[in-house]
CSV table of C-alpha atoms in Angstrom, one decimal:
chain,number,residue,atom,x,y,z
A,28,MET,CA,-4.0,9.1,-50.9
A,29,ALA,CA,-4.0,11.6,-48.1
A,30,GLN,CA,-1.6,11.1,-45.2
A,31,LEU,CA,-3.1,9.8,-42.1
A,32,PRO,CA,-3.4,12.3,-39.1
A,33,PRO,CA,-0.7,12.0,-36.6
A,34,GLY,CA,-3.0,10.8,-33.7
A,35,ILE,CA,-4.2,7.9,-36.0
A,36,ARG,CA,-0.7,7.0,-37.0
A,37,PHE,CA,0.2,6.8,-33.2
A,38,ILE,CA,-2.8,4.5,-32.5
A,39,ILE,CA,-2.1,2.1,-35.4
A,40,SER,CA,1.7,2.0,-34.5
A,41,PHE,CA,0.7,-0.3,-31.6
A,42,SER,CA,-0.8,-3.8,-31.9
A,43,ARG,CA,-4.1,-4.9,-30.6
A,44,ASP,CA,-2.3,-6.9,-28.0
A,45,GLN,CA,-0.2,-4.0,-26.8
A,46,TRP,CA,-3.3,-1.7,-26.4
A,47,TYR,CA,-5.0,-4.4,-24.3
A,48,ARG,CA,-1.9,-4.8,-22.1
A,49,ALA,CA,-1.7,-1.0,-21.6
A,50,PHE,CA,-5.5,-1.0,-20.7
A,51,ILE,CA,-5.1,-3.7,-18.1
A,52,PHE,CA,-1.9,-2.0,-16.7
A,53,ILE,CA,-3.9,1.2,-16.2
A,54,LEU,CA,-7.0,-0.5,-15.0
A,55,THR,CA,-5.3,-2.6,-12.3
A,56,PHE,CA,-3.2,0.5,-11.3
A,57,LEU,CA,-6.4,2.5,-10.8
A,58,LEU,CA,-8.3,-0.4,-8.9
A,59,TYR,CA,-5.5,-0.8,-6.3
A,60,ALA,CA,-4.9,2.8,-6.0
A,61,SER,CA,-8.5,3.2,-4.9
A,62,PHE,CA,-7.9,0.6,-2.1
A,63,HIS,CA,-5.1,2.7,-0.7
A,64,LEU,CA,-7.1,5.8,-1.2
A,65,SER,CA,-9.7,4.4,1.3
A,66,ARG,CA,-7.0,3.4,3.8
A,67,LYS,CA,-5.6,6.9,4.2
A,68,PRO,CA,-8.6,8.9,5.8
A,69,ILE,CA,-8.1,7.4,9.2
A,70,SER,CA,-4.5,8.9,9.4
A,71,ILE,CA,-5.8,12.3,8.3
A,72,VAL,CA,-8.8,12.3,10.8
A,73,LYS,CA,-6.9,11.3,13.8
A,74,GLY,CA,-6.0,14.9,14.4
A,75,GLU,CA,-9.7,15.8,14.4
A,76,LEU,CA,-10.9,12.8,16.6
A,77,HIS,CA,-8.7,14.2,19.3
A,78,SER,CA,-8.3,17.9,19.0
A,79,TYR,CA,-7.8,20.3,22.0
A,80,CYS,CA,-9.5,23.5,22.7
A,81,THR,CA,-9.5,25.7,25.7
A,82,ALA,CA,-12.2,27.4,27.8
A,83,SER,CA,-12.0,31.1,27.9
A,84,ASN,CA,-13.0,33.2,30.9
A,85,ASP,CA,-16.4,33.9,29.4
A,86,GLY,CA,-17.0,30.3,29.3
A,87,LYS,CA,-16.9,29.9,25.4
A,88,VAL,CA,-15.0,27.1,23.9
A,89,ARG,CA,-12.1,28.2,21.7
A,90,PHE,CA,-10.2,26.0,19.4
A,91,ASN,CA,-6.4,26.0,19.5
A,92,SER,CA,-4.1,26.1,16.6
A,93,GLN,CA,-3.9,22.3,16.1
A,94,SER,CA,-7.6,22.1,15.0
A,95,GLN,CA,-9.0,24.9,13.1
A,96,LYS,CA,-12.6,23.7,13.0
A,97,ALA,CA,-15.3,25.6,11.3
A,98,ARG,CA,-17.4,27.9,13.6
A,99,ASP,CA,-20.5,26.2,12.6
A,100,ALA,CA,-19.3,22.7,13.4
A,101,PRO,CA,-22.2,20.5,14.7
A,102,ALA,CA,-22.7,20.8,18.4
A,103,HIS,CA,-22.7,17.0,19.0
A,104,GLN,CA,-18.9,17.0,18.4
A,105,LEU,CA,-18.4,18.8,21.7
A,106,PRO,CA,-17.9,16.5,24.6
A,107,ASP,CA,-19.5,17.3,28.0
A,108,ASN,CA,-16.4,18.6,29.7
A,109,GLY,CA,-16.4,21.7,27.4
A,110,THR,CA,-12.5,21.8,27.4
A,111,ASP,CA,-11.7,19.1,24.8
A,112,CYS,CA,-13.2,19.3,21.3
A,113,GLY,CA,-12.4,15.7,20.3
A,114,TRP,CA,-14.9,13.0,19.3
A,115,ALA,CA,-15.7,10.6,22.1
A,116,PRO,CA,-14.3,8.2,23.0
A,117,PHE,CA,-11.2,9.6,21.4
A,118,ASP,CA,-11.3,12.7,23.6
A,119,GLN,CA,-9.7,11.0,26.6
A,120,ASP,CA,-6.0,10.9,27.7
A,121,ASN,CA,-5.5,7.4,26.3
A,122,TYR,CA,-6.5,8.6,22.7
A,123,GLN,CA,-3.2,7.4,21.2
A,124,GLN,CA,-3.8,3.8,22.4
A,125,LEU,CA,-7.4,3.9,21.2
A,126,LEU,CA,-6.4,5.2,17.7
A,127,GLY,CA,-3.5,2.6,17.7
A,128,ALA,CA,-6.2,0.0,18.4
A,129,LEU,CA,-8.2,1.2,15.4
A,130,ASP,CA,-5.2,0.7,13.1
A,131,TYR,CA,-4.4,-2.7,14.7
A,132,SER,CA,-7.9,-4.0,14.2
A,133,PHE,CA,-7.8,-3.2,10.4
A,134,LEU,CA,-4.2,-4.3,9.9
A,135,CYS,CA,-4.4,-7.5,12.0
A,136,ALA,CA,-7.7,-8.5,10.2
A,137,TYR,CA,-5.9,-7.7,6.9
A,138,ALA,CA,-2.8,-9.8,7.8
A,139,ILE,CA,-5.0,-12.9,8.8
A,140,GLY,CA,-7.3,-12.5,5.9
A,141,MET,CA,-4.4,-12.3,3.4
A,142,TYR,CA,-3.4,-16.0,4.1
A,143,LEU,CA,-6.8,-17.1,3.2
A,144,SER,CA,-7.4,-14.7,0.4
A,145,GLY,CA,-4.9,-16.3,-1.9
A,146,ILE,CA,-6.4,-19.7,-1.3
A,147,ILE,CA,-10.0,-18.5,-1.8
A,148,GLY,CA,-9.1,-16.3,-4.7
A,149,GLU,CA,-7.4,-18.9,-6.8
A,150,ARG,CA,-10.7,-20.9,-6.8
A,151,LEU,CA,-12.9,-18.0,-7.9
A,152,PRO,CA,-12.9,-15.9,-11.1
A,153,ILE,CA,-10.6,-12.9,-10.4
A,154,ARG,CA,-13.0,-10.3,-11.7
A,155,CYS,CA,-16.0,-11.4,-9.6
A,156,TYR,CA,-13.8,-11.9,-6.4
A,157,LEU,CA,-12.2,-8.4,-6.8
A,158,THR,CA,-15.5,-6.8,-7.5
A,159,PHE,CA,-17.0,-8.2,-4.4
A,160,GLY,CA,-14.0,-7.0,-2.3
A,161,MET,CA,-14.2,-3.4,-3.7
A,162,LEU,CA,-18.0,-3.1,-3.2
A,163,ALA,CA,-17.7,-4.4,0.4
A,164,SER,CA,-14.7,-2.3,1.1
A,165,GLY,CA,-16.5,0.8,-0.2
A,166,ALA,CA,-19.5,0.0,2.0
A,167,PHE,CA,-17.5,-0.4,5.3
A,168,THR,CA,-15.2,2.5,4.6
A,169,ALA,CA,-18.2,4.8,4.2
A,170,LEU,CA,-19.8,3.2,7.3
A,171,PHE,CA,-17.1,4.5,9.5
A,172,GLY,CA,-18.1,8.0,8.3
A,173,VAL,CA,-21.7,7.4,9.0
A,174,GLY,CA,-20.7,7.4,12.6
A,175,TYR,CA,-20.2,11.2,12.4
A,176,PHE,CA,-23.7,11.8,11.0
A,177,TYR,CA,-25.5,9.5,13.4
A,178,ASN,CA,-23.5,10.7,16.4
A,179,ILE,CA,-22.1,7.3,17.2
A,180,HIS,CA,-19.5,7.3,20.0
A,181,SER,CA,-19.2,3.5,20.5
A,182,PHE,CA,-15.6,2.4,20.3
A,183,GLY,CA,-16.8,-1.1,19.3
A,184,PHE,CA,-18.6,0.3,16.3
A,185,TYR,CA,-15.5,1.7,14.8
A,186,VAL,CA,-13.4,-1.4,15.8
A,187,ILE,CA,-15.7,-3.8,14.1
A,188,THR,CA,-16.0,-1.6,11.0
A,189,GLN,CA,-12.2,-1.6,10.7
A,190,ILE,CA,-12.0,-5.3,11.2
A,191,ILE,CA,-14.5,-6.2,8.4
A,192,ASN,CA,-12.9,-3.7,6.2
A,193,GLY,CA,-9.6,-5.2,6.7
A,194,LEU,CA,-10.8,-8.6,5.8
A,195,VAL,CA,-12.5,-7.6,2.5
A,196,GLN,CA,-9.6,-5.5,1.4
A,197,THR,CA,-7.5,-8.7,1.2
A,198,THR,CA,-9.2,-9.5,-2.0
A,199,GLY,CA,-7.3,-6.8,-3.7
A,200,TRP,CA,-3.5,-7.5,-3.8
A,201,PRO,CA,-3.5,-11.2,-4.9
A,202,SER,CA,-6.0,-10.5,-7.6
A,203,VAL,CA,-4.4,-7.5,-9.3
A,204,VAL,CA,-0.9,-9.1,-9.1
A,205,THR,CA,-2.1,-12.3,-10.6
A,206,CYS,CA,-4.0,-10.4,-13.3
A,207,LEU,CA,-0.9,-8.3,-14.1
A,208,GLY,CA,1.2,-11.5,-14.2
A,209,ASN,CA,-1.1,-13.0,-16.7
A,210,TRP,CA,-0.6,-10.2,-19.1
A,211,PHE,CA,3.1,-9.2,-18.7
A,212,GLY,CA,6.2,-11.3,-19.2
A,213,LYS,CA,9.5,-11.3,-17.3
A,214,GLY,CA,11.2,-8.7,-19.4
A,215,ARG,CA,12.1,-5.5,-17.3
A,216,ARG,CA,9.8,-6.9,-14.6
A,217,GLY,CA,11.4,-4.7,-12.0
A,218,LEU,CA,10.8,-1.5,-14.0
A,219,ILE,CA,7.3,-2.4,-15.1
A,220,MET,CA,6.2,-3.4,-11.7
A,221,GLY,CA,8.1,-0.5,-10.1
A,222,VAL,CA,6.1,1.9,-12.1
A,223,TRP,CA,2.8,-0.1,-11.6
A,224,ASN,CA,3.4,-0.3,-7.8
A,225,SER,CA,3.3,3.5,-7.6
A,226,HIS,CA,-0.4,3.0,-7.3
A,227,THR,CA,0.2,2.7,-3.6
A,228,SER,CA,1.7,6.2,-3.3
A,229,VAL,CA,-0.8,7.7,-5.7
A,230,GLY,CA,-3.7,6.2,-3.8
A,231,ASN,CA,-2.2,7.6,-0.5
A,232,ILE,CA,-1.8,11.0,-2.0
A,233,LEU,CA,-5.4,11.2,-3.3
A,234,GLY,CA,-6.7,9.8,-0.1
A,235,SER,CA,-4.9,12.5,1.9
A,236,LEU,CA,-6.2,15.3,-0.4
A,237,ILE,CA,-9.8,14.0,-0.4
A,238,ALA,CA,-9.9,13.2,3.3
A,239,GLY,CA,-8.1,16.6,4.1
A,240,TYR,CA,-10.7,18.6,2.1
A,241,TRP,CA,-13.5,17.7,4.6
A,242,VAL,CA,-11.5,16.8,7.8
A,243,SER,CA,-12.0,20.2,9.6
A,244,THR,CA,-15.7,20.7,8.6
A,245,CYS,CA,-17.3,17.3,8.2
A,246,TRP,CA,-14.9,14.5,8.8
A,247,GLY,CA,-17.7,11.9,8.0
A,248,LEU,CA,-17.3,12.8,4.4
A,249,SER,CA,-13.5,12.0,4.6
A,250,PHE,CA,-14.7,8.4,4.7
A,251,ILE,CA,-18.0,8.4,2.7
A,252,VAL,CA,-16.4,9.9,-0.5
A,253,PRO,CA,-13.4,7.5,-0.6
A,254,GLY,CA,-15.8,4.6,0.0
A,255,ALA,CA,-18.0,5.8,-2.9
A,256,ILE,CA,-14.9,5.9,-5.1
A,257,VAL,CA,-13.8,2.4,-4.2
A,258,ALA,CA,-17.4,1.0,-4.8
A,259,ALA,CA,-17.5,2.8,-8.2
A,260,MET,CA,-14.2,1.3,-9.1
A,261,GLY,CA,-15.5,-2.1,-8.2
A,262,ILE,CA,-18.3,-1.6,-10.8
A,263,LEU,CA,-15.7,-0.6,-13.4
A,264,CYS,CA,-13.7,-3.8,-12.5
A,265,PHE,CA,-16.8,-6.0,-13.1
A,266,LEU,CA,-17.5,-4.2,-16.4
A,267,PHE,CA,-14.0,-4.2,-17.9
A,268,LEU,CA,-11.4,-6.3,-16.2
A,269,ILE,CA,-9.9,-9.1,-18.5
A,270,GLU,CA,-8.3,-11.7,-16.3
A,271,HIS,CA,-6.3,-13.4,-19.1
A,272,PRO,CA,-5.2,-12.7,-22.6
A,273,LYS,CA,-6.7,-15.8,-23.9
A,274,ASP,CA,-10.1,-14.6,-22.8
A,275,ILE,CA,-9.9,-11.9,-25.5
A,276,ALA,CA,-8.0,-14.0,-28.0
A,277,CYS,CA,-4.8,-12.0,-27.6
A,278,SER,CA,-1.8,-13.9,-28.8
A,279,SER,CA,1.4,-14.0,-26.9
A,280,SER,CA,4.9,-13.2,-28.4
A,281,LEU,CA,6.5,-15.2,-25.7
A,282,ALA,CA,7.5,-18.8,-25.8
A,283,THR,CA,5.0,-21.7,-25.9
A,284,HIS,CA,4.9,-24.0,-23.0
A,285,PRO,CA,3.3,-27.3,-22.2
A,286,ARG,CA,-0.5,-27.3,-21.4
A,287,GLY,CA,0.3,-27.3,-17.8
A,288,TYR,CA,1.2,-23.7,-18.1
A,289,GLU,CA,-1.8,-22.7,-19.9
A,290,ASN,CA,-4.0,-21.1,-17.3
A,291,GLY,CA,-1.3,-19.4,-15.3
A,292,ALA,CA,1.3,-16.7,-15.3
A,293,HIS,CA,3.9,-19.4,-16.5
A,294,ARG,CA,2.5,-19.2,-20.0
A,295,PHE,CA,3.8,-15.7,-20.3
A,296,TRP,CA,7.0,-15.8,-18.2
A,297,PRO,CA,9.4,-18.3,-19.9
A,298,GLN,CA,11.7,-20.2,-17.6
A,299,LYS,CA,15.2,-21.2,-18.0
A,300,PRO,CA,17.0,-24.0,-16.2
A,301,VAL,CA,18.3,-22.6,-12.9
A,302,PRO,CA,20.7,-24.3,-10.4
A,303,ALA,CA,18.6,-23.5,-7.4
A,304,GLU,CA,16.7,-26.3,-5.6
A,305,GLU,CA,13.2,-26.3,-4.4
A,306,ARG,CA,14.3,-25.9,-0.8
A,307,SER,CA,16.3,-22.7,-1.8
A,308,LYS,CA,13.1,-21.2,-3.3
A,309,SER,CA,11.1,-21.9,-0.1
A,310,GLN,CA,13.9,-20.3,2.0
A,311,GLY,CA,13.7,-17.3,-0.4
A,312,VAL,CA,10.0,-16.9,0.2
A,313,ILE,CA,10.5,-17.2,4.0
A,314,GLU,CA,13.4,-14.6,4.1
A,315,PHE,CA,11.8,-12.1,1.9
A,316,SER,CA,8.5,-12.5,3.9
A,317,LEU,CA,10.2,-11.8,7.2
A,318,CYS,CA,12.1,-8.9,5.6
A,319,LEU,CA,8.8,-7.5,4.4
A,320,LEU,CA,7.3,-8.0,7.8
A,321,PHE,CA,9.7,-5.3,9.2
A,322,ALA,CA,9.8,-3.1,6.1
A,323,LYS,CA,6.0,-2.9,6.1
A,324,LEU,CA,6.0,-2.1,9.8
A,325,VAL,CA,8.0,1.1,9.0
A,326,SER,CA,6.0,1.9,6.0
A,327,TYR,CA,2.5,1.6,7.6
A,328,THR,CA,3.6,3.4,10.8
A,329,PHE,CA,4.3,6.4,8.4
A,330,LEU,CA,1.1,5.8,6.6
A,331,PHE,CA,-1.1,5.9,9.7
A,332,TRP,CA,0.8,8.3,12.1
A,333,LEU,CA,2.7,10.8,9.9
A,334,PRO,CA,-0.1,13.4,9.7
A,335,LEU,CA,-0.5,13.3,13.5
A,336,TYR,CA,3.3,13.6,14.0
A,337,ILE,CA,3.5,16.6,11.6
A,338,THR,CA,0.6,18.2,13.6
A,339,ASN,CA,2.4,17.8,16.8
A,340,VAL,CA,6.0,18.7,15.7
A,341,ASP,CA,5.4,21.4,13.1
A,342,HIS,CA,2.2,22.7,14.8
A,343,LEU,CA,0.1,22.6,11.6
A,344,ASP,CA,-3.7,22.2,11.4
A,345,VAL,CA,-4.8,18.8,10.4
A,346,LYS,CA,-5.6,19.6,6.8
A,347,LYS,CA,-2.2,21.2,6.1
A,348,ALA,CA,-0.6,18.2,7.9
A,349,GLY,CA,-2.4,15.8,5.7
A,350,GLU,CA,-1.4,17.7,2.6
A,351,LEU,CA,2.3,17.8,3.7
A,352,SER,CA,2.3,14.1,4.4
A,353,THR,CA,1.7,13.4,0.8
A,354,LEU,CA,5.3,14.3,0.1
A,355,PHE,CA,6.3,11.0,1.8
A,356,ASP,CA,4.3,9.2,-0.9
A,357,VAL,CA,5.7,11.3,-3.7
A,358,GLY,CA,9.2,10.1,-2.6
A,359,GLY,CA,7.8,6.5,-2.5
A,360,ILE,CA,6.9,6.7,-6.2
A,361,PHE,CA,10.5,7.5,-7.1
A,362,GLY,CA,11.8,5.0,-4.7
A,363,GLY,CA,9.7,2.1,-6.0
A,364,ILE,CA,10.7,2.9,-9.6
A,365,LEU,CA,14.4,3.3,-8.7
A,366,ALA,CA,14.4,0.1,-6.9
A,367,GLY,CA,12.9,-1.7,-9.9
A,368,VAL,CA,15.4,-0.1,-12.4
A,369,ILE,CA,18.5,-0.9,-10.2
A,370,SER,CA,17.4,-4.5,-9.5
A,371,ASP,CA,16.7,-5.1,-13.3
A,372,ARG,CA,20.1,-3.7,-14.2
A,373,LEU,CA,22.0,-5.5,-11.6
A,374,GLU,CA,19.8,-8.6,-11.6
A,375,LYS,CA,20.1,-8.5,-7.7
A,376,ARG,CA,16.7,-8.0,-6.0
A,377,ALA,CA,18.0,-8.7,-2.4
A,378,SER,CA,21.1,-6.6,-2.8
A,379,THR,CA,19.0,-3.7,-4.0
A,380,CYS,CA,16.6,-4.0,-1.1
A,381,GLY,CA,19.6,-4.3,1.3
A,382,LEU,CA,21.3,-1.1,0.0
A,383,MET,CA,18.0,0.9,0.4
A,384,LEU,CA,17.4,-0.6,3.9
A,385,LEU,CA,21.0,0.3,4.9
A,386,LEU,CA,20.4,3.9,3.8
A,387,ALA,CA,17.0,4.2,5.4
A,388,ALA,CA,18.2,3.6,8.9
A,389,PRO,CA,20.3,6.8,9.3
A,390,THR,CA,17.8,8.7,7.3
A,391,LEU,CA,15.1,7.9,9.9
A,392,TYR,CA,17.4,9.1,12.6
A,393,ALA,CA,18.0,12.3,10.7
A,394,PHE,CA,14.3,12.7,10.1
A,395,SER,CA,13.5,12.7,13.8
A,396,SER,CA,16.0,15.5,14.4
A,397,ILE,CA,16.1,17.7,11.2
A,398,SER,CA,12.2,17.7,10.8
A,399,ARG,CA,12.0,19.8,14.0
A,400,MET,CA,14.1,22.6,12.4
A,401,GLY,CA,11.4,23.9,10.2
A,402,LEU,CA,9.0,23.2,7.3
A,403,GLU,CA,11.7,23.2,4.6
A,404,ALA,CA,13.7,20.5,6.5
A,405,THR,CA,10.6,18.5,6.9
A,406,ILE,CA,9.8,18.6,3.3
A,407,ALA,CA,13.3,17.3,2.3
A,408,MET,CA,13.3,14.5,4.9
A,409,LEU,CA,9.8,13.4,3.8
A,410,LEU,CA,10.8,13.0,0.2
A,411,LEU,CA,14.1,11.2,1.0
A,412,SER,CA,12.5,9.0,3.7
A,413,GLY,CA,9.6,8.0,1.4
A,414,ALA,CA,12.0,6.9,-1.3
A,415,LEU,CA,14.2,4.7,0.9
A,416,VAL,CA,11.4,3.2,3.1
A,417,SER,CA,9.0,2.5,0.1
A,418,GLY,CA,11.6,1.2,-2.3
A,419,PRO,CA,12.3,-2.3,-0.7
A,420,TYR,CA,8.6,-2.7,0.3
A,421,ALA,CA,7.5,-2.0,-3.3
A,422,LEU,CA,10.2,-4.3,-4.8
A,423,ILE,CA,9.4,-7.3,-2.6
A,424,THR,CA,5.7,-7.1,-3.0
A,425,THR,CA,5.9,-7.0,-6.8
A,426,ALA,CA,8.9,-8.1,-8.7
A,427,VAL,CA,10.3,-10.4,-6.0
A,428,SER,CA,6.8,-12.1,-5.4
A,429,ALA,CA,6.5,-12.6,-9.2
A,430,ASP,CA,10.0,-14.1,-9.4
A,431,LEU,CA,9.4,-16.5,-6.6
A,432,GLY,CA,5.8,-17.3,-7.8
A,433,THR,CA,7.1,-18.4,-11.2
A,434,HIS,CA,10.1,-20.4,-9.9
A,435,LYS,CA,10.9,-23.5,-11.8
A,436,SER,CA,10.4,-25.7,-8.7
A,437,LEU,CA,6.7,-24.9,-8.8
A,438,LYS,CA,6.5,-27.0,-12.0
A,439,GLY,CA,3.7,-25.1,-13.7
A,440,ASN,CA,1.3,-24.6,-10.8
A,441,SER,CA,-1.2,-22.2,-12.4
A,442,HIS,CA,-2.1,-20.5,-9.2
A,443,ALA,CA,1.3,-20.2,-7.6
A,444,LEU,CA,1.6,-16.6,-8.2
A,445,ALA,CA,-1.5,-15.7,-6.1
A,446,THR,CA,-0.5,-18.0,-3.3
A,447,VAL,CA,3.1,-16.9,-3.1
A,448,THR,CA,1.9,-13.2,-3.3
A,449,ALA,CA,-0.5,-13.8,-0.5
A,450,ILE,CA,2.1,-15.5,1.7
A,451,ILE,CA,4.6,-12.8,1.3
A,452,ASP,CA,2.2,-9.9,1.6
A,453,GLY,CA,0.3,-11.6,4.5
A,454,THR,CA,3.4,-12.0,6.5
A,455,GLY,CA,4.4,-8.3,5.8
A,456,SER,CA,0.9,-7.4,6.9
A,457,VAL,CA,1.7,-8.7,10.4
A,458,GLY,CA,4.4,-6.0,10.6
A,459,ALA,CA,2.0,-3.5,9.2
A,460,ALA,CA,-0.4,-4.3,12.1
A,461,LEU,CA,2.2,-4.2,14.8
A,462,GLY,CA,3.9,-0.8,13.6
A,463,PRO,CA,0.9,1.6,14.1
A,464,LEU,CA,-0.1,-0.2,17.3
A,465,LEU,CA,3.5,0.1,18.8
A,466,ALA,CA,3.5,3.7,17.7
A,467,GLY,CA,0.3,4.3,19.5
A,468,LEU,CA,1.8,2.7,22.7
A,469,ILE,CA,5.3,4.4,22.4
A,470,SER,CA,4.4,7.9,21.3
A,471,PRO,CA,3.2,9.1,24.8
A,472,SER,CA,6.8,8.7,25.9
A,473,GLY,CA,8.1,10.8,23.0
A,474,TRP,CA,8.3,10.7,19.3
A,475,ASN,CA,12.0,10.1,19.4
A,476,ASN,CA,11.2,6.6,20.9
A,477,VAL,CA,9.0,5.9,17.9
A,478,PHE,CA,11.8,6.6,15.5
A,479,TYR,CA,14.2,4.4,17.4
A,480,MET,CA,11.6,1.6,17.1
A,481,LEU,CA,11.5,2.2,13.3
A,482,MET,CA,15.2,2.1,13.0
A,483,PHE,CA,15.4,-1.1,14.9
A,484,ALA,CA,12.8,-2.6,12.5
A,485,ASP,CA,14.7,-1.5,9.5
A,486,ALA,CA,17.8,-3.2,10.9
A,487,CYS,CA,15.9,-6.4,11.4
A,488,ALA,CA,14.6,-6.2,7.7
A,489,LEU,CA,18.1,-5.9,6.5
A,490,LEU,CA,19.3,-8.9,8.8
A,491,PHE,CA,16.8,-11.2,7.2
A,492,LEU,CA,18.3,-10.5,3.8
A,493,ILE,CA,22.0,-11.1,4.7
A,494,ARG,CA,22.1,-14.7,3.4
A,495,LEU,CA,20.3,-13.8,0.2
A,496,ILE,CA,22.6,-10.8,-0.4
A,497,HIS,CA,25.7,-13.0,0.1
A,498,LYS,CA,24.3,-15.7,-2.3
A,499,GLU,CA,23.6,-13.0,-4.9
A,500,LEU,CA,27.1,-11.6,-4.7
A,501,SER,CA,28.7,-15.0,-4.8
A,502,CYS,CA,26.3,-16.7,-7.2
A,503,PRO,CA,24.5,-14.0,-9.4
A,504,GLY,CA,20.8,-14.7,-10.1
A,505,SER,CA,20.3,-17.2,-7.4
A,506,ALA,CA,18.5,-15.4,-4.7
A,507,THR,CA,15.1,-15.7,-6.2
A,508,GLY,CA,16.1,-18.5,-8.6
A,509,ASN,CA,14.5,-16.6,-11.4
A,510,GLN,CA,16.7,-13.5,-12.3
A,511,VAL,CA,18.0,-14.4,-15.7
A,512,PRO,CA,18.1,-12.0,-18.7
A,513,PHE,CA,14.7,-12.3,-20.7
A,514,LYS,CA,15.0,-13.0,-24.3
A,515,GLU,CA,12.2,-12.7,-26.9
A,516,HIS,CA,11.4,-15.9,-28.7
């Protein structure tokens, strides 16, 4: 009998269940990456919505170095005063407040909707709920770009579009986390979810590159193309997403539990008796939620304002600034994975977050100073800051949420993971809404003041973890009540 080809031997070396798990891992990764891909364009386009130009002696309008627009840009982009090439109403002196209001509209709606999303989502099929959210998000992301082609200058139009988009995007996170929780057990959860959570940075990077490609020539496409991608991924979600292993008759190698566990993540995450009380678990949710509020405030301020900051400080055009800003997300990929590996090895989620937050504060101070020294310094600080800022944020929204959502005190509640995830991420989204808004209000007084605000927020995030860190160090494995070594059965 002839020897099987190496590729076939590789395929059959994995079981049917393993292949399905890998497929769900990759699919949910791509689904949520597309959500973040659609959030990034607004930060890239900000530099184009308010871009300066000067009037020469011959009366012709000339663009300055901050906005290298194409010579054949549509005439309707030019305002009446002939000296500012921005897009009304963002061509005024208060443009930073208006742009901050756009961010706040999206993120405030997202924060409010997240609390409801977990409740609604647990009563509907995940596949259908997520598909609806992705199709709607794609439509409203594209609608923002339609304003370019139809010459829409109403601030209310853009605000309403952002609000509705923020609401429908709340369908994403509880859905994908719950689906992933149905398929994967507790073993090496920090590492698995650290790798999986890199979809945030991957989506941001792709969103920056796609939006940056059109930003200087036709910024409407910077929204329409990402919107089409999200909608297309929604169709793939409807066609291929498998919510639960039992739906495809996949067996589990994990321990068997009473019937009360059957429909939820508990069926795949075996629990051991832990000394923590239910009240301790609830406190853990509150403290991690408040920590995430401030951690996400820092992260989303970078997400929405970093390209404009690079444009102003390094004097790059909006396309190059958008491309350079992706290095922050590259650092975030490594930071999320590193946080997961360390927390798995030490079995200390809060302590891992605390260490990275402690290092992030001086790094942010250094960023505000060193990034002004040149492009090379900016690149180094973007990578380091991205790792330290994104690490705690990634760990809390994934592994910590899963730990708390499968706590023994929940007694087999089949939808606990979606609810706990929505509570934690919803609270964090309050900070995500405040950060860009505050940046818009503070930045006119100087970018240094924005960084002081970020350092203060970082210190507050660390403060809310002090009790949990002390508890972990004095009683290992107790902070989330669920950090015990996983054993195969």
